[in-house]
CSV table of C-alpha atoms in Angstrom, one decimal:
chain,number,residue,atom,x,y,z
A,158,UNK,CA,23.3,-9.0,23.2
A,159,UNK,CA,22.9,-12.9,23.7
A,160,UNK,CA,19.5,-12.3,25.1
A,161,UNK,CA,18.6,-9.9,22.4
A,162,UNK,CA,19.7,-12.5,19.6
A,163,UNK,CA,17.2,-15.2,21.3
A,164,UNK,CA,14.5,-12.4,21.4
A,165,UNK,CA,14.9,-11.6,17.6
A,166,UNK,CA,14.9,-15.4,16.9
A,167,UNK,CA,11.6,-15.8,18.7
A,168,UNK,CA,10.4,-13.0,16.5
A,169,UNK,CA,10.8,-15.5,13.6
A,170,UNK,CA,8.2,-17.6,15.0
A,171,UNK,CA,5.6,-15.1,13.7
A,172,UNK,CA,6.5,-16.5,10.3
A,173,UNK,CA,5.0,-20.1,11.4
A,174,UNK,CA,1.4,-18.8,11.9
A,175,UNK,CA,1.7,-16.7,8.5
A,176,UNK,CA,2.7,-19.7,6.9
A,177,UNK,CA,0.0,-22.0,8.2
A,178,UNK,CA,-2.6,-19.5,7.4
A,179,UNK,CA,-1.5,-18.9,3.7
A,180,UNK,CA,-1.2,-22.7,3.2
A,181,UNK,CA,-4.8,-23.3,4.4
A,182,UNK,CA,-6.1,-20.5,2.4
A,183,UNK,CA,-4.4,-21.6,-0.5
A,184,UNK,CA,-5.5,-25.2,-0.3
A,185,UNK,CA,-9.1,-23.9,0.0
A,186,UNK,CA,-8.8,-21.9,-2.9
A,187,UNK,CA,-7.6,-24.4,-4.9
A,188,UNK,CA,-10.5,-26.8,-3.6
A,189,UNK,CA,-12.9,-23.9,-4.6
A,190,UNK,CA,-11.7,-23.6,-7.8
A,191,UNK,CA,-11.6,-27.2,-8.8
A,192,UNK,CA,-15.1,-27.3,-7.9
A,193,UNK,CA,-16.4,-24.5,-9.7
A,194,UNK,CA,-13.9,-23.6,-12.5
A,195,UNK,CA,-15.9,-20.7,-13.9
A,196,UNK,CA,-15.7,-18.6,-10.6
A,197,UNK,CA,-12.0,-18.4,-11.0
A,198,UNK,CA,-11.5,-14.7,-11.2
A,199,UNK,CA,-13.4,-13.6,-8.0
A,200,UNK,CA,-11.8,-16.7,-5.9
A,201,UNK,CA,-8.4,-15.4,-7.1
A,202,UNK,CA,-9.1,-11.8,-5.9
A,203,UNK,CA,-10.6,-13.2,-2.7
A,204,UNK,CA,-7.3,-15.2,-2.3
A,205,UNK,CA,-5.0,-12.4,-2.7
A,206,UNK,CA,-6.8,-10.3,-0.4
A,207,UNK,CA,-6.5,-12.8,2.1
A,208,UNK,CA,-3.0,-13.5,1.4
A,209,UNK,CA,-2.4,-9.8,2.0
A,210,UNK,CA,-4.0,-9.9,5.4
A,211,UNK,CA,-2.3,-13.2,6.4
A,212,UNK,CA,1.1,-11.9,5.3
A,213,UNK,CA,0.8,-8.8,7.1
A,214,UNK,CA,1.3,-10.8,10.5
A,215,UNK,CA,4.6,-12.0,9.6
A,216,UNK,CA,5.7,-8.6,8.2
A,217,UNK,CA,4.6,-7.3,11.7
A,218,UNK,CA,7.1,-9.8,13.2
A,219,UNK,CA,9.9,-8.8,10.7
A,220,UNK,CA,9.2,-5.3,11.8
A,221,UNK,CA,9.7,-6.0,15.4
A,222,UNK,CA,13.0,-7.8,14.5
A,223,UNK,CA,14.2,-4.7,12.7
A,224,UNK,CA,13.0,-2.3,15.3
A,225,UNK,CA,14.9,-4.6,18.0
A,226,UNK,CA,18.1,-4.8,15.9
A,227,UNK,CA,18.4,-1.0,15.2
A,228,UNK,CA,16.9,0.9,18.0
A,229,UNK,CA,17.6,-1.3,21.0
A,230,UNK,CA,21.4,-1.3,21.7
B,124,UNK,CA,22.4,-0.6,5.9
B,125,UNK,CA,20.2,2.6,7.4
B,126,UNK,CA,16.6,2.3,8.4
B,127,UNK,CA,16.4,5.9,9.3
B,128,UNK,CA,16.1,9.1,6.6
B,129,UNK,CA,19.0,11.4,6.7
B,130,UNK,CA,18.1,15.2,6.7
B,131,UNK,CA,19.5,16.8,3.4
B,132,UNK,CA,19.0,20.2,4.1
B,133,UNK,CA,16.8,22.7,6.1
B,134,UNK,CA,15.0,25.5,4.7
B,135,UNK,CA,15.6,28.7,6.5
B,136,UNK,CA,12.0,29.5,7.6
B,137,UNK,CA,10.6,29.6,11.4
B,138,UNK,CA,13.8,28.4,13.0
B,139,UNK,CA,14.6,25.8,10.4
B,140,UNK,CA,12.5,23.1,8.5
B,141,UNK,CA,14.4,19.9,8.1
B,142,UNK,CA,13.9,18.2,4.7
B,143,UNK,CA,14.5,14.5,4.6
B,144,UNK,CA,15.7,12.4,1.7
B,145,UNK,CA,11.9,11.1,1.5
B,146,UNK,CA,10.6,14.5,0.6
B,147,UNK,CA,13.3,15.1,-2.0
B,148,UNK,CA,12.3,11.7,-3.6
B,149,UNK,CA,8.6,12.4,-3.2
B,150,UNK,CA,9.1,15.9,-5.1
B,151,UNK,CA,10.9,14.1,-7.9
B,152,UNK,CA,8.2,11.6,-8.2
B,153,UNK,CA,5.7,14.3,-8.0
B,154,UNK,CA,7.4,16.2,-10.9
B,155,UNK,CA,7.8,12.9,-12.9
B,156,UNK,CA,3.9,12.4,-12.6
B,157,UNK,CA,3.1,16.1,-13.5
B,158,UNK,CA,5.3,15.9,-16.6
B,159,UNK,CA,4.0,12.5,-17.7
B,160,UNK,CA,0.3,13.5,-17.3
B,161,UNK,CA,1.1,16.7,-19.1
B,162,UNK,CA,2.8,14.8,-22.3
B,163,UNK,CA,0.7,11.8,-22.5
B,164,UNK,CA,-2.9,13.9,-22.6
B,165,UNK,CA,-1.4,16.4,-25.2
B,166,UNK,CA,-3.1,16.4,-29.0
B,167,UNK,CA,-5.8,14.0,-28.1
B,168,UNK,CA,-8.0,12.8,-31.0
B,169,UNK,CA,-11.1,11.0,-31.5
B,170,UNK,CA,-9.7,7.9,-32.8
B,171,UNK,CA,-7.0,7.1,-30.2
B,172,UNK,CA,-3.4,6.3,-31.4
B,173,UNK,CA,-0.1,5.8,-30.1
B,174,UNK,CA,0.2,6.6,-26.1
B,175,UNK,CA,-3.5,7.7,-26.0
B,176,UNK,CA,-4.6,4.0,-26.6
B,177,UNK,CA,-2.6,2.8,-23.6
B,178,UNK,CA,-3.8,5.7,-21.1
B,179,UNK,CA,-7.4,5.0,-22.3
B,180,UNK,CA,-7.2,1.3,-21.8
B,181,UNK,CA,-5.5,2.1,-18.1
B,182,UNK,CA,-8.4,4.5,-17.4
B,183,UNK,CA,-11.1,2.3,-18.7
B,184,UNK,CA,-9.8,-0.8,-16.6
B,185,UNK,CA,-9.8,1.5,-13.5
B,186,UNK,CA,-13.1,3.0,-14.1
B,187,UNK,CA,-14.7,-0.6,-14.8
B,188,UNK,CA,-12.9,-1.9,-11.5
B,189,UNK,CA,-14.2,0.7,-9.2
B,190,UNK,CA,-17.7,0.8,-10.7
B,191,UNK,CA,-18.6,-3.0,-9.9
B,192,UNK,CA,-17.3,-2.1,-6.3
B,193,UNK,CA,-18.5,1.2,-5.3
B,194,UNK,CA,-21.8,1.3,-7.5
B,195,UNK,CA,-23.1,4.7,-8.0
B,196,UNK,CA,-20.3,6.5,-6.1
B,197,UNK,CA,-17.6,5.4,-8.3
B,198,UNK,CA,-17.0,8.9,-9.9
B,199,UNK,CA,-15.9,10.7,-6.8
B,200,UNK,CA,-13.4,8.3,-5.6
B,201,UNK,CA,-11.9,6.7,-8.6
B,202,UNK,CA,-9.6,9.7,-9.3
B,203,UNK,CA,-8.0,9.4,-5.8
B,204,UNK,CA,-7.6,5.6,-6.0
B,205,UNK,CA,-6.1,6.1,-9.4
B,206,UNK,CA,-3.6,9.0,-8.2
B,207,UNK,CA,-2.4,7.0,-5.2
B,208,UNK,CA,-2.1,3.9,-7.6
B,209,UNK,CA,0.2,5.6,-9.9
B,210,UNK,CA,2.2,7.3,-7.0
B,211,UNK,CA,2.7,4.0,-5.2
B,212,UNK,CA,3.9,2.2,-8.5
B,213,UNK,CA,6.5,4.7,-9.0
B,214,UNK,CA,7.6,5.2,-5.5
B,215,UNK,CA,7.8,1.4,-4.7
B,216,UNK,CA,9.8,0.4,-7.8
B,217,UNK,CA,12.2,3.5,-7.9
B,218,UNK,CA,14.5,1.1,-5.9
B,219,UNK,CA,15.6,-0.4,-9.5
B,220,UNK,CA,17.2,3.2,-10.3
B,221,UNK,CA,19.4,2.9,-7.1
B,222,UNK,CA,17.2,5.3,-5.2
B,223,UNK,CA,16.1,4.4,-1.6
B,224,UNK,CA,12.0,4.2,-2.0
B,225,UNK,CA,10.3,6.9,0.0
B,226,UNK,CA,7.7,4.2,1.1
B,227,UNK,CA,10.5,2.6,3.1
B,228,UNK,CA,10.0,5.7,5.6
B,229,UNK,CA,7.4,5.0,8.1
B,230,UNK,CA,6.1,8.7,8.2
B,231,UNK,CA,5.7,8.4,4.2
B,232,UNK,CA,3.1,5.7,4.6
B,233,UNK,CA,1.8,6.9,7.6
B,234,UNK,CA,0.6,9.9,5.8
B,235,UNK,CA,-0.6,7.8,3.0
B,236,UNK,CA,-2.8,5.6,5.2
B,237,UNK,CA,-4.0,8.8,7.2
B,238,UNK,CA,-5.1,10.2,3.7
B,239,UNK,CA,-7.0,7.0,3.1
B,240,UNK,CA,-8.9,7.0,6.1
B,241,UNK,CA,-9.9,10.7,5.9
B,242,UNK,CA,-11.4,9.4,2.4
B,243,UNK,CA,-13.1,6.7,4.2
B,244,UNK,CA,-14.9,9.0,6.5
B,245,UNK,CA,-15.7,11.8,4.0
B,246,UNK,CA,-17.2,8.6,1.9
B,247,UNK,CA,-19.2,7.5,4.9
B,248,UNK,CA,-20.5,11.2,5.7
B,249,UNK,CA,-21.3,11.8,2.0
B,250,UNK,CA,-23.4,8.7,1.5
B,251,UNK,CA,-25.4,8.7,5.0
B,252,UNK,CA,-24.9,12.3,6.3
B,253,UNK,CA,-23.6,13.6,9.6
B,254,UNK,CA,-26.4,11.9,11.7
B,255,UNK,CA,-25.9,8.7,9.9
B,256,UNK,CA,-22.5,8.8,10.0
B,257,UNK,CA,-22.7,9.1,14.0
B,258,UNK,CA,-25.5,6.6,14.0
B,259,UNK,CA,-23.2,4.0,12.3
B,260,UNK,CA,-21.0,3.7,15.3
B,261,UNK,CA,-23.8,2.2,16.9
B,262,UNK,CA,-25.2,0.1,14.0
B,263,UNK,CA,-25.6,-3.4,15.0
B,264,UNK,CA,-25.8,-2.8,18.7
B,265,UNK,CA,-24.5,-0.1,20.8
B,266,UNK,CA,-22.1,-2.7,22.6
B,267,UNK,CA,-19.9,-2.4,19.5
B,268,UNK,CA,-19.1,1.4,19.9
B,269,UNK,CA,-15.5,0.9,21.6
B,270,UNK,CA,-14.8,-1.6,18.7
B,271,UNK,CA,-15.7,0.9,16.0
B,272,UNK,CA,-13.6,3.5,17.5
B,273,UNK,CA,-10.7,1.3,17.8
B,274,UNK,CA,-11.2,0.4,14.1
B,275,UNK,CA,-10.5,4.2,13.2
B,276,UNK,CA,-7.2,3.7,14.5
B,277,UNK,CA,-6.5,0.2,13.5
B,278,UNK,CA,-7.0,0.5,10.1
B,279,UNK,CA,-4.5,3.2,9.2
B,280,UNK,CA,-2.0,1.6,11.5
B,281,UNK,CA,-2.2,-1.7,9.5
B,282,UNK,CA,-2.2,0.0,6.1
B,283,UNK,CA,0.8,1.9,7.1
B,284,UNK,CA,2.7,-0.8,8.7
B,285,UNK,CA,2.0,-3.3,5.9
B,286,UNK,CA,3.3,-1.2,3.1
B,287,UNK,CA,6.4,0.0,5.3
B,288,UNK,CA,7.4,-3.5,6.3
B,289,UNK,CA,7.0,-5.0,3.0
B,290,UNK,CA,9.1,-2.4,1.3
B,291,UNK,CA,11.8,-2.0,3.8
B,292,UNK,CA,12.1,-5.9,4.1
B,293,UNK,CA,12.6,-6.0,0.2
B,294,UNK,CA,15.1,-3.0,0.3
B,295,UNK,CA,17.2,-4.7,3.2
B,296,UNK,CA,17.3,-8.1,1.5
B,297,UNK,CA,18.4,-6.4,-1.8
B,298,UNK,CA,21.1,-4.8,0.0
B,299,UNK,CA,22.4,-8.1,1.7
B,300,UNK,CA,22.3,-9.9,-1.5
B,301,UNK,CA,24.2,-7.3,-3.3
B,302,UNK,CA,26.6,-7.5,-0.8
B,303,UNK,CA,27.1,-11.0,-0.5
B,304,UNK,CA,26.7,-12.2,-4.0
B,305,UNK,CA,27.6,-9.2,-6.4
B,306,UNK,CA,27.1,-10.7,-9.9
B,307,UNK,CA,23.9,-12.2,-11.6
B,308,UNK,CA,21.8,-13.0,-8.5
B,309,UNK,CA,21.0,-9.3,-7.6
B,310,UNK,CA,19.6,-9.0,-10.9
B,311,UNK,CA,17.3,-11.9,-11.0
B,312,UNK,CA,16.3,-11.2,-7.4
B,313,UNK,CA,15.4,-7.5,-8.2
B,314,UNK,CA,12.8,-8.7,-10.3
B,315,UNK,CA,10.9,-10.2,-7.7
B,316,UNK,CA,11.9,-7.9,-4.8
B,317,UNK,CA,11.7,-4.6,-6.6
B,318,UNK,CA,9.0,-5.2,-9.5
B,319,UNK,CA,6.8,-7.8,-8.4
B,320,UNK,CA,6.6,-6.9,-4.7
B,321,UNK,CA,6.3,-3.2,-5.1
B,322,UNK,CA,3.5,-3.7,-7.8
B,323,UNK,CA,1.6,-6.2,-5.5
B,324,UNK,CA,1.8,-4.0,-2.6
B,325,UNK,CA,0.5,-1.0,-4.6
B,326,UNK,CA,-2.6,-3.3,-5.5
B,327,UNK,CA,-3.3,-4.4,-1.8
B,328,UNK,CA,-3.1,-1.0,-0.8
B,329,UNK,CA,-5.5,0.5,-3.4
B,330,UNK,CA,-7.6,-2.6,-3.3
B,331,UNK,CA,-8.0,-2.2,0.7
B,332,UNK,CA,-8.7,1.4,0.2
B,333,UNK,CA,-11.4,0.7,-2.1
B,334,UNK,CA,-13.0,-2.0,0.1
B,335,UNK,CA,-13.0,0.4,3.3
B,336,UNK,CA,-14.7,3.0,1.1
B,337,UNK,CA,-17.3,0.1,-0.3
B,338,UNK,CA,-18.0,-0.6,3.3
B,339,UNK,CA,-18.4,2.6,4.1
B,340,UNK,CA,-20.7,3.8,1.5
B,341,UNK,CA,-23.4,0.7,1.6
């Protein structure tokens, strides 16, 4: 059980990459909007899509953690 | 906290077909959708009034949204996109009523993802013909062929895992919160985890399916 707890904790590192990626994407989107406020709509759409794809990586990590908790006993 | 879905009853046919809770909740949602669509489309007039106003607004929004993305093919694929949008809205936010959402079962989301990828393949064949579809596997260069084959499996896998992961995470977090702090906080968190997250995941699922169709018909 102890080793598994460490493994589950390490899965949480997947959040690191997703957080960095989302922060970078949002920063770029803010920059783009401040340069060209009239393109706000399409930038927002692209940001949402990129956010979804970024966030999926963190969700996969969470999924692996859940699977470890529930099925590896 | 249970991640697997219990079997409610078995249909006594061909040595017993097990029916899990997911299937029963899906039946309930289907019945609600059929009833709502029957009630809201009765007695329509030329000048919209009441509920007709709302329905027309939603359908108009969906049509213009898909028209800009899919071009001349919008009429074939808009009904499918609208149907999965309505189904996923109800399925994702049904957690508010204390029912475990059916999208927190991996088999459910996997079925939705397989449906979406079949629609994408049909769209590609419809736009390019069978020969053009086979040729599109070798498109920029023949080296890319294994990647294109892999893509056929990666896309539904990522669609299914994303929806399932988000909904099960929201559900488990809500369970933990309502066990630890049973007053006030669950109501506030339910706004985000049940309503907003469910709506966002629905939008992302429909948007990605539309994007894949758009790529296929180009």
